[in-house]
Short mmCIF file of C-alpha atoms in Angstrom, two decimals:
data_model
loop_
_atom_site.label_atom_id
_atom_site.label_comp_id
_atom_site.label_asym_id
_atom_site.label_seq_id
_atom_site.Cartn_x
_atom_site.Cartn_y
_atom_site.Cartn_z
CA UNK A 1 33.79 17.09 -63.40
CA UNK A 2 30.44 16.05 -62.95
CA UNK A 3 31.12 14.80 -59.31
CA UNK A 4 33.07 17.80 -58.34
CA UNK A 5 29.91 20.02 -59.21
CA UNK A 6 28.15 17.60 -57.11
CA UNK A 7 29.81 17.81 -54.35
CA UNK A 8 29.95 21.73 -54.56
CA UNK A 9 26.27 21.96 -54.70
CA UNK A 10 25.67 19.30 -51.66
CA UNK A 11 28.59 21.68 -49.78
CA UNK A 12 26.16 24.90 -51.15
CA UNK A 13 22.98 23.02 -49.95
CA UNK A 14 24.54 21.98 -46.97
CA UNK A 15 25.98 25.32 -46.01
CA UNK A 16 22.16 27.29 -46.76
CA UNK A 17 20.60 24.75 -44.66
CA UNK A 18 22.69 25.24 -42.00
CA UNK A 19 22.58 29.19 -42.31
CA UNK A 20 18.62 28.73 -42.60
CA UNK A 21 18.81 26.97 -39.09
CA UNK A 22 21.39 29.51 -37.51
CA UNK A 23 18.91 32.17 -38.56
CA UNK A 24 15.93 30.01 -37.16
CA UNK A 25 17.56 30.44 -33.71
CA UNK A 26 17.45 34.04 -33.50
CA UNK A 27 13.27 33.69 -34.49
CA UNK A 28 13.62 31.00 -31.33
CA UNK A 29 14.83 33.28 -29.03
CA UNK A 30 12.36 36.29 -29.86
CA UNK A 31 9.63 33.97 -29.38
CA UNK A 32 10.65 33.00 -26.02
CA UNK A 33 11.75 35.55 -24.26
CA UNK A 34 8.23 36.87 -25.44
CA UNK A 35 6.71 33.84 -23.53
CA UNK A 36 9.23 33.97 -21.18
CA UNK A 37 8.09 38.27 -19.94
CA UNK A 38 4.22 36.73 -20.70
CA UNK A 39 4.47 34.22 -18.29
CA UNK A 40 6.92 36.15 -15.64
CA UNK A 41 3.72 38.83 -15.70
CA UNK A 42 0.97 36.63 -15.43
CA UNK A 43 3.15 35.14 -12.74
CA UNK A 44 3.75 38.51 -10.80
CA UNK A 45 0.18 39.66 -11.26
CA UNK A 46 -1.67 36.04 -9.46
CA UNK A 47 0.99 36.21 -7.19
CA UNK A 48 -0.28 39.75 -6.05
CA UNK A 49 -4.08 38.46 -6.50
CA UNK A 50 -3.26 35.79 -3.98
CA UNK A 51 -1.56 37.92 -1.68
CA UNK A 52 -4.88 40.79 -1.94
CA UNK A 53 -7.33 37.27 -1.36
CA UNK A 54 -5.49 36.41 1.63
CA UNK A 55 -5.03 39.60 3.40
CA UNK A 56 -8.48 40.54 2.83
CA UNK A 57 -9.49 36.98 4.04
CA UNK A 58 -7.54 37.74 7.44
CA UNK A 59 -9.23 41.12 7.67
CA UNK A 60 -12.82 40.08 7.16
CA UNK A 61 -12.27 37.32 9.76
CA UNK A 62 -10.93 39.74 12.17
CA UNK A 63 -14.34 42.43 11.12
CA UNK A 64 -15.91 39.14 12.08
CA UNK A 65 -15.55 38.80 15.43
CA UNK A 66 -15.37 42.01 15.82
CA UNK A 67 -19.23 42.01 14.49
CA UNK A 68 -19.73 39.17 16.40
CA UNK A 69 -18.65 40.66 19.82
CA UNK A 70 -20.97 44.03 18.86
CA UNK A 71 -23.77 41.63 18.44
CA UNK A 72 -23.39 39.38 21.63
CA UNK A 73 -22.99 42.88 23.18
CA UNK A 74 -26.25 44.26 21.88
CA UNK A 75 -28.22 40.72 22.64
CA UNK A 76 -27.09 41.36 26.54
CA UNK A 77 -28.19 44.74 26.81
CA UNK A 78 -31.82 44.41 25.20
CA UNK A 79 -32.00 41.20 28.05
CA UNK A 80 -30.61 43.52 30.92
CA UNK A 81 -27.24 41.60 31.30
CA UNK A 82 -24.53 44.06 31.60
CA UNK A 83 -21.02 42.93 32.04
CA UNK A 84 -18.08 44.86 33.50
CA UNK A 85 -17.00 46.22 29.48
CA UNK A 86 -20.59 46.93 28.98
CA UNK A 87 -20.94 49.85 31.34
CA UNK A 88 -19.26 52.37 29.66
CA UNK A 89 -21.24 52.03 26.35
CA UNK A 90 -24.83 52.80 26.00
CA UNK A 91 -27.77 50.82 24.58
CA UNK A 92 -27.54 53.23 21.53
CA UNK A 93 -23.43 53.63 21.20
CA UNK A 94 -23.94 49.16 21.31
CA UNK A 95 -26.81 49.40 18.41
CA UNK A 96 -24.47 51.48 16.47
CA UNK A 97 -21.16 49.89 17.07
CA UNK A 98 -23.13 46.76 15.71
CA UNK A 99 -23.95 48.77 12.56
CA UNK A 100 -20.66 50.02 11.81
CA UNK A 101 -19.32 46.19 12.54
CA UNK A 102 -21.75 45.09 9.97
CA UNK A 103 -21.13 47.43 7.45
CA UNK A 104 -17.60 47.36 7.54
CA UNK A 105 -17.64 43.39 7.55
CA UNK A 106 -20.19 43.30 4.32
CA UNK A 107 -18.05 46.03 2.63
CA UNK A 108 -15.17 43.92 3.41
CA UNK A 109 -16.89 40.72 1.65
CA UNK A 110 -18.16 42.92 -1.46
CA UNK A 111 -14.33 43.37 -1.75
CA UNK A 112 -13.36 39.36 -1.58
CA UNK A 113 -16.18 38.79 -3.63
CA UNK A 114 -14.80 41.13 -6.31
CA UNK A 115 -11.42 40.67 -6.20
CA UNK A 116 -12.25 36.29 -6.83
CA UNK A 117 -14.15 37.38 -9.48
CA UNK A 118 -11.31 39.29 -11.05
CA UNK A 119 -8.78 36.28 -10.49
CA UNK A 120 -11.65 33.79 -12.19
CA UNK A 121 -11.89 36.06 -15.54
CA UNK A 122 -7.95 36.58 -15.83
CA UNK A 123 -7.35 32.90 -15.29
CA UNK A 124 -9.72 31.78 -18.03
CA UNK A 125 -8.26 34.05 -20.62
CA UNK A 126 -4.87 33.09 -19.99
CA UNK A 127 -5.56 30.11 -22.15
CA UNK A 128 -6.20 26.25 -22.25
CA UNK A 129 -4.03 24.03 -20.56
CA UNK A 130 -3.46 20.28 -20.65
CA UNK A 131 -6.13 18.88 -17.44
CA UNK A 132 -2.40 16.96 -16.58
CA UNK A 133 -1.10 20.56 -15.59
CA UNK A 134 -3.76 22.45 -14.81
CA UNK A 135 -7.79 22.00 -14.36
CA UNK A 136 -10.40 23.80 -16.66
CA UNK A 137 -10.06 27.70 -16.18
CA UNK A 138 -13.09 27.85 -18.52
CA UNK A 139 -15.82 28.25 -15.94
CA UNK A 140 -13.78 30.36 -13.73
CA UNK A 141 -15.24 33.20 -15.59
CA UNK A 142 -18.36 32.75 -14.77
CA UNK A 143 -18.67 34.94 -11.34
CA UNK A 144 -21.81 33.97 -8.92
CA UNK A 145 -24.72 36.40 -8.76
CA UNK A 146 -24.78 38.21 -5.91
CA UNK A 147 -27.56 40.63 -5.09
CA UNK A 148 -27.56 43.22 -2.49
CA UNK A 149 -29.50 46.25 -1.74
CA UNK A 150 -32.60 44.71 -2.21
CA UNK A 151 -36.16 45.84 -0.98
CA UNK A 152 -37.96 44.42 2.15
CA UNK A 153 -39.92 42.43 -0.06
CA UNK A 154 -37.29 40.52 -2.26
CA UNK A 155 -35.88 37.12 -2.01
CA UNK A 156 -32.27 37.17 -2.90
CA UNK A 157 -31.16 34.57 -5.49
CA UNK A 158 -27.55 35.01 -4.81
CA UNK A 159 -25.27 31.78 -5.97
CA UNK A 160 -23.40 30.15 -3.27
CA UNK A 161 -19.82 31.36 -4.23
CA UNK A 162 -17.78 28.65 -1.98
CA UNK A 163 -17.49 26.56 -4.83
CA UNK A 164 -16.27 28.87 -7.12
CA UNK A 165 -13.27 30.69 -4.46
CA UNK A 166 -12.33 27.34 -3.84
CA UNK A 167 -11.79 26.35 -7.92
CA UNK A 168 -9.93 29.72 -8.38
CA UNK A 169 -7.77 29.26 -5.27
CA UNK A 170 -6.86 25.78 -6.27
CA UNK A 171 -6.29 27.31 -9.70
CA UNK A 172 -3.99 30.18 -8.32
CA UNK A 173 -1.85 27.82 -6.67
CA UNK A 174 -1.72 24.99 -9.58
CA UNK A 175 -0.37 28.05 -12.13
CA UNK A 176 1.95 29.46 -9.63
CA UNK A 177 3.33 25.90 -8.89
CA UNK A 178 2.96 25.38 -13.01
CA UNK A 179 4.97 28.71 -13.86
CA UNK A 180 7.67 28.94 -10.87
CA UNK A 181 8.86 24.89 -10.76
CA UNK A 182 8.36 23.90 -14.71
CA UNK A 183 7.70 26.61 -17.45
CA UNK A 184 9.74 29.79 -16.31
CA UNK A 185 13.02 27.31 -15.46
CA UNK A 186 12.53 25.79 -18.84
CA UNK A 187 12.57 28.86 -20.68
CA UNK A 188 15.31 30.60 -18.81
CA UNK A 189 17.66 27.16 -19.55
CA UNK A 190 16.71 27.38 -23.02
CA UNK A 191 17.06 31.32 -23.24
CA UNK A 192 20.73 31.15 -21.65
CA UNK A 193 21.53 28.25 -24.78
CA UNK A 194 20.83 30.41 -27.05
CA UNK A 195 22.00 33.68 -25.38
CA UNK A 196 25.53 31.07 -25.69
CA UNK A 197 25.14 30.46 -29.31
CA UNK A 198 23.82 33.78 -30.40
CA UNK A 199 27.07 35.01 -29.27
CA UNK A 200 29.32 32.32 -30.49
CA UNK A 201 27.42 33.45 -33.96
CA UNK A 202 27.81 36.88 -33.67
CA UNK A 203 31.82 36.40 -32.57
CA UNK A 204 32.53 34.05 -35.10
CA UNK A 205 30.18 34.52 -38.24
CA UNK A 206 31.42 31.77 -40.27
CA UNK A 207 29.98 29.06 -37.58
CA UNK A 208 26.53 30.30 -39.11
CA UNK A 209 27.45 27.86 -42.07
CA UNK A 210 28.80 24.98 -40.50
CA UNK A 211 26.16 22.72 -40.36
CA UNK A 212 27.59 20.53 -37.55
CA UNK A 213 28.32 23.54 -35.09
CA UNK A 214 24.71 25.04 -35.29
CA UNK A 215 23.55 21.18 -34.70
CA UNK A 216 25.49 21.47 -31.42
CA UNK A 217 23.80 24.87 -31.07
CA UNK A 218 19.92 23.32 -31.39
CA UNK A 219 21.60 20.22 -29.18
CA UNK A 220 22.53 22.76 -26.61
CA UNK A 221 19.23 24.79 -26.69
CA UNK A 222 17.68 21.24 -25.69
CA UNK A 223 20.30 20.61 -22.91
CA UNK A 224 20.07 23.77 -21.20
CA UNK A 225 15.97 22.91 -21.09
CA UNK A 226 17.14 20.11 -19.20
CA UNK A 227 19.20 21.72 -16.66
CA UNK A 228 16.73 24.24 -16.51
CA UNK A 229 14.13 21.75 -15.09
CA UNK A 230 16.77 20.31 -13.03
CA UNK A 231 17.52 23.63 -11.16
CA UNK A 232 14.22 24.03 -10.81
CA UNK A 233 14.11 21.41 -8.34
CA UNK A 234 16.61 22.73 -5.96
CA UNK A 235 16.05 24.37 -3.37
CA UNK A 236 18.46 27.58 -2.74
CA UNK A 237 16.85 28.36 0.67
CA UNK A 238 18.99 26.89 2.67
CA UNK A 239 21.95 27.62 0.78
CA UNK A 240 25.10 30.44 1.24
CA UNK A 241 24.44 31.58 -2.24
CA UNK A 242 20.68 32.22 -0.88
CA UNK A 243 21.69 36.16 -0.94
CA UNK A 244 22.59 36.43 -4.22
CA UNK A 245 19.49 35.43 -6.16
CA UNK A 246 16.14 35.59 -5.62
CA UNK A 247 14.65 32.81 -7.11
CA UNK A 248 16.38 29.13 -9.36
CA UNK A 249 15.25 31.34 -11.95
CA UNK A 250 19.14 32.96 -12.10
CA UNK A 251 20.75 29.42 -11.94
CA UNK A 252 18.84 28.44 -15.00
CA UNK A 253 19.83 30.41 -17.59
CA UNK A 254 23.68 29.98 -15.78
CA UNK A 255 23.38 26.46 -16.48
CA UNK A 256 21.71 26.95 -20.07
CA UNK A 257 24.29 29.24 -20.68
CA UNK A 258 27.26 26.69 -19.73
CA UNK A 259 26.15 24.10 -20.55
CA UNK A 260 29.68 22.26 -20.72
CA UNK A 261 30.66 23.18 -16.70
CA UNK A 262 27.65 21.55 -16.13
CA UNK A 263 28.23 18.33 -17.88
CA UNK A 264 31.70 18.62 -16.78
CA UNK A 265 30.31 19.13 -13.27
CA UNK A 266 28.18 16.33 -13.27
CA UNK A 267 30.86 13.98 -15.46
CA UNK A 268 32.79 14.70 -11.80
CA UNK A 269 30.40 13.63 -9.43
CA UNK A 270 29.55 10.57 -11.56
CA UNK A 271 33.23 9.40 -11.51
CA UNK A 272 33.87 9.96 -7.66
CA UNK A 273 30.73 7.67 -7.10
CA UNK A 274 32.34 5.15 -9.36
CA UNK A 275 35.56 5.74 -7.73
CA UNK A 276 34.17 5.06 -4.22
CA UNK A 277 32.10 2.32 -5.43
CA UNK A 278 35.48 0.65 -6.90
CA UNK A 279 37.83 1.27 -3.51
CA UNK A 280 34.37 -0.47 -1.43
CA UNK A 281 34.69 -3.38 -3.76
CA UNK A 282 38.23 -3.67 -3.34
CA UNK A 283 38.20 -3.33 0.58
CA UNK A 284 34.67 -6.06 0.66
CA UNK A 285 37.09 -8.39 -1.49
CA UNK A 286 39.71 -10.52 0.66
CA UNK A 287 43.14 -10.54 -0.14
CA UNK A 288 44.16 -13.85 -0.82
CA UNK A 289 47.11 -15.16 1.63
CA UNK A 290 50.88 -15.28 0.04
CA UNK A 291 51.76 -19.02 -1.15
CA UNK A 292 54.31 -20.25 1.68
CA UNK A 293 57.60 -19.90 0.65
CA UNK A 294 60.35 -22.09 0.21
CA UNK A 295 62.58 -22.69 3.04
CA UNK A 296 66.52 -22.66 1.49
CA UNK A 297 67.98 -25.80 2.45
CA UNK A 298 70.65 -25.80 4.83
CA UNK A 299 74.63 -25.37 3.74
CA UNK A 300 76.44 -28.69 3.57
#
């Protein structure tokens, strides 16, 4: 008697642990597909920040020759050399095309300058990172001074801000690198796992307290992080099936989500290696010749 209540109240104990891990999931999968749209977004938004930096980088080069040219053009006329394109522009229209060349290139600038700034203090409040991943984002928000309109008798104490573009580009392109090949494949293999198992819960209710099955659920949450990674290392570019998604980021949570076509898939290519390696061994191996055979002795 004393046995049989025992082994009711491991089955009991047994079955609440395993409901207490089935519910566990579903806290799991809140949690990250909340990291999951936090990183997407930050994603999105630097990717747009980088795009701004480097259009306004090829503008304010252009403005730069163009200043350049209004300048060169200027220096000529005040020394009386006049070339064939200066002789429709006065001394005057040259003075002010430099102006407007100058203006436009420093208004051009104020907007770099801002718009690095902006990607410095949103990278340094997205958190600390492990140095292995990521530098220090910490003094990213710390923008250089920069003074302008000043009178004719101040010194400008503006920071050199090479350094400090150059940290948040390489920063830019470590996250996007970060989020697009490691994190966001991750979490979309682990989200299709448990996208799997949430269903297989939600069809069958009584799996919630079988201990074994929602083992192979955590087992399969772990496996589709795995082939998540994986497919983020393949490249779709070059593929027929380029069309129909826009990014690995589809073919992870695929793969999370069937998890056993994958193994199965992968179980397949495994064996025809084997198999090929086995009919190369046989063909490298001679054949041994046939033992000559026994001639039948003539008929009396």
């Amino acid at each position: 008697m004393e046995i049989e209540q025992m082994k009711a109240g491991m089955s009991l104990g047994v079955s609440l642990l395993a409901r207490v891990l089935a519910m566990s999931l579903f806290l799991l999968f809140a949690c990250l597909l909340w990291q999951t749209i936090a990183i997407g977004t930050a994603n999105s938004s630097f990717q747009g920040i980088t795009l701004q930096i480097e259009t306004l980088e090829k503008s304010l080069t252009t403005l730069e020759d163009s200043r350049r040219l209004a300048e060169l053009r200027t220096i000529r006329m005040d020394n009386g050399v006049v070339s064939k394109d200066d002789n429709t522009m006065s001394r005057i229209e040259a003075q002010r095309a430099l102006i407007n060349a100058a203006s436009d290139y420093g208004n051009q600038a104020l907007q770099l300058f801002a718009a690095m700034c902006d990607a410095g203090n949103r990278l340094s409040e997205m958190g600390t990172l492990p140095d292995s991943f990521i530098v220090a984002t910490d003094d990213l928000k710390k923008c250089p001074n920069l003074e302008t309109n000043l009178a004719a008798d101040q010194v400008a104490k503006t920071t050199n801000p090479t350094q400090h573009f150059q940290e948040v580009r390489v920063v830019l392109a470590q996250y996007g690198a970060l989020a697009n090949g490691y994190m966001l494949p991750i979490l979309f293999g682990m989200l299709g796992a448990l996208a799997y198992a949430l269903r297989d819960m939600v069809v069958s209710p009584q799996n919630m307290a079988s201990l074994p099955i929602v083992t192979g659920y955590i087992l399969r949450v772990l496996l589709g992080a795995i082939f998540g990674l994986i497919i983020g290392y393949v490249n779709f570019g070059a593929t027929p099936v380029a069309s129909l998604a826009a990014s690995p980021l589809l073919f992870s949570l695929v793969a999370g989500f069937s998890t056993d076509a994958v193994i199965s898939l992968l179980d397949r290519i495994a064996y025809a290696i084997t198999y090929e390696r086995k009919v190369d061994d046989r063909r490298a191996t001679p054949i041994p010749p046939d033992p000559p055979s026994k001639r039948a002795s003539p008929a009396a």
